[in-house]
Amino acid sequence: MSGARDPRDLAGTGLDEAWVTDLVERTLAEDLTGGSPLPHAPDQAVAHDVTSAATVPATQRGTADLVARADGVVAGLPVAARVFSRLAPSATLAAGAADGDRVRRGDVLLTVTGYVRALLAAERSALNIASRASGIATATRAWVDAVEGTGAVVLDTRKTTPLLRPLEKYAVRCGGGSNKRMGLYDVAMVKDNHVAAAGSVAAAVAAVRERAPRVPVQVEADTVAQAVEAVEAGADFLLLDNMPPDVLREAVVAVGGRAQTEATGGLTLAGARAVAATGVDYLSVGALTHSSPILDLALDLRA
């Protein structure tokens, strides 16, 4: 391993070691074996890359750079590094950037030296992971920059790619945003359908408190009156849904700090600062994870 920092180190990412290992296996298997279990032996796994096996001598070694093709914020580099290590365990890796860094087009993010067949077999899987995560981090940073100085925090939602939620929510953090909740298990969110089933906001909140007394309770409100009703029912957190800035400001005043407030629904980057200036604590942006384009990255094999 070259360099002072191991590019594969997950410390500080909040990503589970076993989950990352499984993601790497599943991603490589999708590309190399069509989803069948990946052979444990790296050379046997690499042999499934029919193009590289036919065109690259088995003993040929080389160096490749993972390079930014556009300006942005990077994320997922330790996971991408582990993709290379899975197929090229003897490879040396050197970090050129760290997750959360702003990078410019042409910057080298990671350098890998090892058997060329393995580097090429790992290329697309590594790029797919890092490009997706970096795209989310880049979009998040744009929103964070837009509300800078207002005190408002940019949040994600549960609108994530199936089975990639830990990576995508980590990418939001790399971009300077925060995670609202990881799933249905860690926060109670009372929405209109729950209110309809329970009979009222107060009944819904009371039912959650009885069943899960330690879980924070969030309530969605479409009007100022609903927001007041929810906070008086004991909600910890209010989702102020599809309210224009003037109504948001009114709701924040009416709540009077008795619960945290979040603007959600129909938000745009152009209007983010005006929304943040209403005094809400958070802006919730589902598009961070469901619609962010990738950050264009490439792997360049040195001649």
PDB file of N, CA and C in Angstrom, residues 219-271:
ATOM      1  N   VAL A 219     -44.634  14.575  12.027  1.00  0.00           N
ATOM      2  CA  VAL A 219     -45.993  14.672  11.495  1.00  0.00           C
ATOM      3  C   VAL A 219     -45.984  15.579  10.272  1.00  0.00           C
ATOM      4  N   GLU A 220     -46.642  15.135   9.227  1.00  0.00           N
ATOM      5  CA  GLU A 220     -46.772  15.931   8.007  1.00  0.00           C
ATOM      6  C   GLU A 220     -47.963  16.869   8.132  1.00  0.00           C
ATOM      7  N   ALA A 221     -47.755  18.143   7.774  1.00  0.00           N
ATOM      8  CA  ALA A 221     -48.823  19.139   7.837  1.00  0.00           C
ATOM      9  C   ALA A 221     -48.899  19.896   6.517  1.00  0.00           C
ATOM     10  N   ASP A 222     -50.120  20.062   6.018  1.00  0.00           N
ATOM     11  CA  ASP A 222     -50.335  20.785   4.766  1.00  0.00           C
ATOM     12  C   ASP A 222     -50.750  22.232   4.994  1.00  0.00           C
ATOM     13  N   THR A 223     -51.172  22.559   6.223  1.00  0.00           N
ATOM     14  CA  THR A 223     -51.622  23.905   6.544  1.00  0.00           C
ATOM     15  C   THR A 223     -51.037  24.331   7.883  1.00  0.00           C
ATOM     16  N   VAL A 224     -51.128  25.633   8.160  1.00  0.00           N
ATOM     17  CA  VAL A 224     -50.645  26.138   9.439  1.00  0.00           C
ATOM     18  C   VAL A 224     -51.454  25.530  10.582  1.00  0.00           C
ATOM     19  N   ALA A 225     -52.753  25.406  10.376  1.00  0.00           N
ATOM     20  CA  ALA A 225     -53.613  24.829  11.411  1.00  0.00           C
ATOM     21  C   ALA A 225     -53.212  23.400  11.726  1.00  0.00           C
ATOM     22  N   GLN A 226     -52.888  22.619  10.707  1.00  0.00           N
ATOM     23  CA  GLN A 226     -52.453  21.246  10.932  1.00  0.00           C
ATOM     24  C   GLN A 226     -51.119  21.214  11.673  1.00  0.00           C
ATOM     25  N   ALA A 227     -50.244  22.170  11.364  1.00  0.00           N
ATOM     26  CA  ALA A 227     -48.956  22.229  12.043  1.00  0.00           C
ATOM     27  C   ALA A 227     -49.153  22.490  13.533  1.00  0.00           C
ATOM     28  N   VAL A 228     -50.034  23.414  13.863  1.00  0.00           N
ATOM     29  CA  VAL A 228     -50.315  23.717  15.266  1.00  0.00           C
ATOM     30  C   VAL A 228     -50.949  22.514  15.954  1.00  0.00           C
ATOM     31  N   GLU A 229     -51.883  21.864  15.263  1.00  0.00           N
ATOM     32  CA  GLU A 229     -52.524  20.673  15.821  1.00  0.00           C
ATOM     33  C   GLU A 229     -51.484  19.598  16.122  1.00  0.00           C
ATOM     34  N   ALA A 230     -50.556  19.415  15.187  1.00  0.00           N
ATOM     35  CA  ALA A 230     -49.549  18.370  15.354  1.00  0.00           C
ATOM     36  C   ALA A 230     -48.624  18.662  16.528  1.00  0.00           C
ATOM     37  N   VAL A 231     -48.175  19.904  16.657  1.00  0.00           N
ATOM     38  CA  VAL A 231     -47.256  20.223  17.756  1.00  0.00           C
ATOM     39  C   VAL A 231     -47.975  20.148  19.096  1.00  0.00           C
ATOM     40  N   GLU A 232     -49.237  20.505  19.119  1.00  0.00           N
ATOM     41  CA  GLU A 232     -50.004  20.398  20.363  1.00  0.00           C
ATOM     42  C   GLU A 232     -50.305  18.946  20.722  1.00  0.00           C
ATOM     43  N   ALA A 233     -50.261  18.078  19.707  1.00  0.00           N
ATOM     44  CA  ALA A 233     -50.451  16.647  19.959  1.00  0.00           C
ATOM     45  C   ALA A 233     -49.169  15.991  20.454  1.00  0.00           C
ATOM     46  N   GLY A 234     -48.046  16.726  20.390  1.00  0.00           N
ATOM     47  CA  GLY A 234     -46.793  16.200  20.910  1.00  0.00           C
ATOM     48  C   GLY A 234     -45.768  15.806  19.869  1.00  0.00           C
ATOM     49  N   ALA A 235     -45.944  16.250  18.631  1.00  0.00           N
ATOM     50  CA  ALA A 235     -44.964  15.931  17.586  1.00  0.00           C
ATOM     51  C   ALA A 235     -43.617  16.574  17.894  1.00  0.00           C
ATOM     52  N   ASP A 236     -42.550  15.858  17.584  1.00  0.00           N
ATOM     53  CA  ASP A 236     -41.196  16.380  17.777  1.00  0.00           C
ATOM     54  C   ASP A 236     -40.713  17.178  16.572  1.00  0.00           C
ATOM     55  N   PHE A 237     -41.298  16.882  15.423  1.00  0.00           N
ATOM     56  CA  PHE A 237     -40.749  17.346  14.146  1.00  0.00           C
ATOM     57  C   PHE A 237     -41.913  17.492  13.171  1.00  0.00           C
ATOM     58  N   LEU A 238     -41.960  18.594  12.443  1.00  0.00           N
ATOM     59  CA  LEU A 238     -43.064  18.845  11.521  1.00  0.00           C
ATOM     60  C   LEU A 238     -42.571  18.909  10.084  1.00  0.00           C
ATOM     61  N   LEU A 239     -43.253  18.195   9.203  1.00  0.00           N
ATOM     62  CA  LEU A 239     -43.011  18.282   7.768  1.00  0.00           C
ATOM     63  C   LEU A 239     -44.028  19.262   7.202  1.00  0.00           C
ATOM     64  N   LEU A 240     -43.570  20.421   6.815  1.00  0.00           N
ATOM     65  CA  LEU A 240     -44.448  21.449   6.274  1.00  0.00           C
ATOM     66  C   LEU A 240     -44.473  21.265   4.760  1.00  0.00           C
ATOM     67  N   ASP A 241     -45.526  20.614   4.296  1.00  0.00           N
ATOM     68  CA  ASP A 241     -45.555  20.067   2.940  1.00  0.00           C
ATOM     69  C   ASP A 241     -46.152  21.031   1.921  1.00  0.00           C
ATOM     70  N   ASN A 242     -45.373  21.310   0.861  1.00  0.00           N
ATOM     71  CA  ASN A 242     -45.832  22.106  -0.275  1.00  0.00           C
ATOM     72  C   ASN A 242     -46.376  23.475   0.126  1.00  0.00           C
ATOM     73  N   MET A 243     -45.726  24.109   1.095  1.00  0.00           N
ATOM     74  CA  MET A 243     -46.118  25.453   1.508  1.00  0.00           C
ATOM     75  C   MET A 243     -45.218  26.494   0.842  1.00  0.00           C
ATOM     76  N   PRO A 244     -45.794  27.554   0.279  1.00  0.00           N
ATOM     77  CA  PRO A 244     -44.965  28.636  -0.254  1.00  0.00           C
ATOM     78  C   PRO A 244     -44.261  29.366   0.887  1.00  0.00           C
ATOM     79  N   PRO A 245     -43.210  30.149   0.603  1.00  0.00           N
ATOM     80  CA  PRO A 245     -42.429  30.788   1.658  1.00  0.00           C
ATOM     81  C   PRO A 245     -43.233  31.608   2.657  1.00  0.00           C
ATOM     82  N   ASP A 246     -44.254  32.352   2.198  1.00  0.00           N
ATOM     83  CA  ASP A 246     -45.016  33.170   3.138  1.00  0.00           C
ATOM     84  C   ASP A 246     -45.792  32.316   4.132  1.00  0.00           C
ATOM     85  N   VAL A 247     -46.303  31.176   3.678  1.00  0.00           N
ATOM     86  CA  VAL A 247     -47.026  30.275   4.570  1.00  0.00           C
ATOM     87  C   VAL A 247     -46.048  29.544   5.489  1.00  0.00           C
ATOM     88  N   LEU A 248     -44.898  29.175   4.969  1.00  0.00           N
ATOM     89  CA  LEU A 248     -43.878  28.547   5.812  1.00  0.00           C
ATOM     90  C   LEU A 248     -43.495  29.469   6.964  1.00  0.00           C
ATOM     91  N   ARG A 249     -43.302  30.729   6.639  1.00  0.00           N
ATOM     92  CA  ARG A 249     -42.928  31.695   7.681  1.00  0.00           C
ATOM     93  C   ARG A 249     -44.011  31.789   8.750  1.00  0.00           C
ATOM     94  N   GLU A 250     -45.266  31.790   8.320  1.00  0.00           N
ATOM     95  CA  GLU A 250     -46.384  31.835   9.253  1.00  0.00           C
ATOM     96  C   GLU A 250     -46.403  30.588  10.133  1.00  0.00           C
ATOM     97  N   ALA A 251     -46.141  29.432   9.526  1.00  0.00           N
ATOM     98  CA  ALA A 251     -46.145  28.179  10.284  1.00  0.00           C
ATOM     99  C   ALA A 251     -45.025  28.155  11.313  1.00  0.00           C
ATOM    100  N   VAL A 252     -43.850  28.633  10.934  1.00  0.00           N
ATOM    101  CA  VAL A 252     -42.716  28.665  11.858  1.00  0.00           C
ATOM    102  C   VAL A 252     -43.049  29.531  13.075  1.00  0.00           C
ATOM    103  N   VAL A 253     -43.668  30.679  12.838  1.00  0.00           N
ATOM    104  CA  VAL A 253     -44.057  31.569  13.936  1.00  0.00           C
ATOM    105  C   VAL A 253     -45.094  30.891  14.829  1.00  0.00           C
ATOM    106  N   ALA A 254     -46.081  30.235  14.200  1.00  0.00           N
ATOM    107  CA  ALA A 254     -47.157  29.585  14.961  1.00  0.00           C
ATOM    108  C   ALA A 254     -46.628  28.439  15.813  1.00  0.00           C
ATOM    109  N   VAL A 255     -45.647  27.713  15.298  1.00  0.00           N
ATOM    110  CA  VAL A 255     -45.065  26.594  16.047  1.00  0.00           C
ATOM    111  C   VAL A 255     -44.234  27.117  17.213  1.00  0.00           C
ATOM    112  N   GLY A 256     -43.588  28.242  17.006  1.00  0.00           N
ATOM    113  CA  GLY A 256     -42.879  28.909  18.096  1.00  0.00           C
ATOM    114  C   GLY A 256     -41.774  28.101  18.736  1.00  0.00           C
ATOM    115  N   GLY A 257     -41.093  27.291  17.964  1.00  0.00           N
ATOM    116  CA  GLY A 257     -39.962  26.538  18.496  1.00  0.00           C
ATOM    117  C   GLY A 257     -40.335  25.312  19.295  1.00  0.00           C
ATOM    118  N   ARG A 258     -41.602  24.969  19.329  1.00  0.00           N
ATOM    119  CA  ARG A 258     -42.029  23.800  20.097  1.00  0.00           C
ATOM    120  C   ARG A 258     -41.695  22.481  19.395  1.00  0.00           C
ATOM    121  N   ALA A 259     -41.366  22.548  18.129  1.00  0.00           N
ATOM    122  CA  ALA A 259     -40.949  21.365  17.357  1.00  0.00           C
ATOM    123  C   ALA A 259     -40.030  21.844  16.247  1.00  0.00           C
ATOM    124  N   GLN A 260     -39.202  20.949  15.753  1.00  0.00           N
ATOM    125  CA  GLN A 260     -38.373  21.292  14.606  1.00  0.00           C
ATOM    126  C   GLN A 260     -39.237  21.306  13.352  1.00  0.00           C
ATOM    127  N   THR A 261     -38.858  22.149  12.403  1.00  0.00           N
ATOM    128  CA  THR A 261     -39.669  22.312  11.195  1.00  0.00           C
ATOM    129  C   THR A 261     -38.861  22.022   9.938  1.00  0.00           C
ATOM    130  N   GLU A 262     -39.523  21.410   9.003  1.00  0.00           N
ATOM    131  CA  GLU A 262     -38.899  21.024   7.737  1.00  0.00           C
ATOM    132  C   GLU A 262     -39.796  21.420   6.571  1.00  0.00           C
ATOM    133  N   ALA A 263     -39.221  22.148   5.618  1.00  0.00           N
ATOM    134  CA  ALA A 263     -39.921  22.422   4.371  1.00  0.00           C
ATOM    135  C   ALA A 263     -39.717  21.237   3.445  1.00  0.00           C
ATOM    136  N   THR A 264     -40.800  20.758   2.864  1.00  0.00           N
ATOM    137  CA  THR A 264     -40.701  19.592   1.988  1.00  0.00           C
ATOM    138  C   THR A 264     -41.721  19.702   0.862  1.00  0.00           C
ATOM    139  N   GLY A 265     -41.443  19.055  -0.243  1.00  0.00           N
ATOM    140  CA  GLY A 265     -42.377  19.006  -1.362  1.00  0.00           C
ATOM    141  C   GLY A 265     -42.208  20.167  -2.321  1.00  0.00           C
ATOM    142  N   GLY A 266     -41.840  19.858  -3.559  1.00  0.00           N
ATOM    143  CA  GLY A 266     -41.783  20.860  -4.617  1.00  0.00           C
ATOM    144  C   GLY A 266     -40.672  21.877  -4.500  1.00  0.00           C
ATOM    145  N   LEU A 267     -39.667  21.612  -3.699  1.00  0.00           N
ATOM    146  CA  LEU A 267     -38.576  22.573  -3.555  1.00  0.00           C
ATOM    147  C   LEU A 267     -37.671  22.563  -4.788  1.00  0.00           C
ATOM    148  N   THR A 268     -37.128  23.733  -5.108  1.00  0.00           N
ATOM    149  CA  THR A 268     -36.179  23.855  -6.218  1.00  0.00           C
ATOM    150  C   THR A 268     -34.901  24.503  -5.722  1.00  0.00           C
ATOM    151  N   LEU A 269     -33.823  24.218  -6.413  1.00  0.00           N
ATOM    152  CA  LEU A 269     -32.546  24.808  -6.026  1.00  0.00           C
ATOM    153  C   LEU A 269     -32.603  26.326  -6.134  1.00  0.00           C
ATOM    154  N   ALA A 270     -33.279  26.829  -7.174  1.00  0.00           N
ATOM    155  CA  ALA A 270     -33.373  28.272  -7.365  1.00  0.00           C
ATOM    156  C   ALA A 270     -34.115  28.947  -6.216  1.00  0.00           C
ATOM    157  N   GLY A 271     -35.075  28.266  -5.641  1.00  0.00           N
ATOM    158  CA  GLY A 271     -35.861  28.852  -4.566  1.00  0.00           C
ATOM    159  C   GLY A 271     -35.424  28.437  -3.179  1.00  0.00           C
TER     160      GLY A 271
END
